[in-house]
XYZ file of C-alpha atoms in Angstrom:
166
model
C 114.920 73.331 104.452
C 115.399 77.198 103.985
C 116.767 76.684 100.519
C 113.655 74.334 99.672
C 111.123 77.020 100.982
C 113.102 79.776 98.907
C 112.815 77.538 95.818
C 108.968 77.007 96.176
C 108.606 80.785 96.516
C 110.453 81.535 93.399
C 108.282 79.000 91.339
C 104.951 80.840 92.412
C 103.269 82.582 89.224
C 100.930 84.746 91.342
C 100.343 86.035 94.882
C 97.173 87.102 96.547
C 97.008 90.782 97.360
C 95.572 90.915 100.971
C 94.877 94.692 100.494
C 92.767 94.073 97.428
C 89.746 92.366 98.695
C 86.014 92.407 98.228
C 83.106 90.955 100.001
C 81.115 89.005 97.445
C 77.885 87.356 98.687
C 79.332 86.964 102.025
C 82.563 85.491 100.779
C 85.925 87.566 101.013
C 87.637 87.568 97.390
C 91.255 88.660 96.883
C 92.588 89.973 93.678
C 95.584 87.971 92.311
C 98.884 89.397 90.895
C 101.363 87.685 88.659
C 104.727 87.264 90.226
C 106.368 86.063 86.849
C 105.944 86.372 83.050
C 104.264 83.478 81.391
C 102.043 82.848 78.430
C 98.746 81.081 78.740
C 97.648 78.226 76.445
C 95.818 80.605 74.250
C 98.864 82.713 73.648
C 98.105 85.563 76.112
C 100.967 87.090 77.614
C 100.848 87.686 81.254
C 103.338 90.081 82.736
C 104.753 90.248 86.151
C 102.986 92.505 88.475
C 99.787 92.137 86.078
C 96.537 92.048 88.086
C 94.242 89.066 87.564
C 90.668 88.130 88.720
C 89.573 87.250 92.172
C 89.822 84.125 94.423
C 88.980 83.022 97.892
C 92.250 81.413 98.715
C 95.455 80.282 96.954
C 94.086 76.725 96.431
C 91.574 78.035 94.002
C 94.332 78.630 91.294
C 97.201 76.313 90.699
C 100.534 77.933 90.919
C 101.733 75.369 88.093
C 100.822 75.442 84.507
C 99.228 78.130 82.376
C 95.858 78.503 84.061
C 94.848 82.077 84.858
C 91.879 84.000 86.150
C 91.222 87.188 84.239
C 89.443 90.506 84.887
C 86.455 90.256 87.205
C 86.018 86.497 87.196
C 85.401 85.025 90.587
C 86.647 81.684 91.962
C 85.792 80.282 95.473
C 84.801 77.400 97.560
C 86.349 74.068 96.674
C 86.710 75.247 93.059
C 90.242 74.428 91.384
C 91.623 76.168 88.222
C 94.572 74.314 86.894
C 96.617 73.328 83.905
C 95.421 75.197 80.783
C 92.320 76.585 81.888
C 91.382 80.444 81.380
C 88.623 81.993 83.277
C 87.277 85.252 82.137
C 84.335 87.698 82.576
C 81.593 87.847 85.435
C 81.504 83.820 85.305
C 81.749 82.393 88.877
C 83.230 79.264 89.540
C 82.426 77.728 92.719
C 81.280 74.486 94.641
C 83.725 71.716 93.846
C 84.335 72.704 90.302
C 87.792 71.535 88.902
C 88.615 73.310 85.717
C 91.900 72.063 84.171
C 91.002 72.554 80.473
C 88.693 74.527 78.257
C 87.194 71.205 77.553
C 85.723 71.101 81.187
C 83.918 74.456 80.835
C 81.324 75.995 78.628
C 80.083 79.420 78.821
C 76.695 80.798 76.896
C 75.514 84.373 77.027
C 73.169 85.758 76.996
C 70.428 83.394 77.613
C 67.300 82.476 79.585
C 64.737 84.543 81.212
C 67.425 87.121 82.687
C 69.406 87.099 79.496
C 72.714 86.509 81.519
C 75.607 84.363 81.360
C 75.264 80.448 82.005
C 78.323 78.416 82.630
C 78.433 74.556 82.574
C 81.341 72.709 84.060
C 82.625 69.338 85.100
C 83.151 68.857 88.712
C 86.181 66.877 90.092
C 83.827 63.918 90.347
C 83.045 64.288 86.671
C 79.619 65.192 87.021
C 78.173 68.490 85.439
C 77.040 71.488 87.247
C 75.611 74.710 85.946
C 76.025 78.266 87.307
C 73.293 80.705 86.365
C 71.924 83.792 87.848
C 74.168 83.699 90.801
C 73.088 80.017 91.643
C 74.605 76.567 91.156
C 72.447 73.826 90.035
C 72.943 70.174 89.049
C 71.607 68.884 85.793
C 68.498 67.697 87.461
C 67.891 70.830 89.271
C 68.284 72.987 86.308
C 65.784 71.338 84.068
C 62.784 73.286 85.530
C 64.739 76.629 85.396
C 64.566 76.384 81.596
C 60.698 75.704 81.341
C 59.892 79.240 80.357
C 63.029 79.589 77.885
C 62.602 79.487 74.138
C 63.018 76.199 72.435
C 66.187 77.474 70.933
C 67.823 78.364 74.248
C 66.758 74.941 75.531
C 68.427 73.269 72.449
C 71.723 75.359 73.062
C 71.884 74.156 76.671
C 71.221 70.571 75.908
C 73.830 70.697 73.220
C 76.315 72.032 75.641
C 75.542 69.579 78.041
C 76.188 66.697 75.356
C 79.638 68.511 74.520
C 80.497 68.182 78.108
C 79.512 64.415 78.270
C 76.337 64.715 80.342
């Protein structure tokens, strides 16, 4: 049994830095650090000891595959980043999102009344949710948010929803 545990530890691609934490909207997030060299699906080389983004718990980012959370990106709740997904910037992924491929996530910025980032993603139940201005919406809840947006911005968001299969 001891040998199996050692093997599992060797296979981890990142660790959570308990000393590098921040309180963000009442949630404690921890910075990640690569424990091995690997290359993401888009060809970015991640070096051992390189710092990544912020997660709430280890389950938010798969230890397998090429998935990685970069810079100031924040992943929390039941969200799960896996396979070849790459998460960048100030886009927060939360709720029950399951991002396993770039095909499950679209980001539009700047957009809307506040000219901030809008992220559309598929959940593990294959529905689409939207993160905008620090809030999480279903498609039905988001429609009224766009009421004072330009027609062009509304078209862009509706096209993104269609691309994700909504």
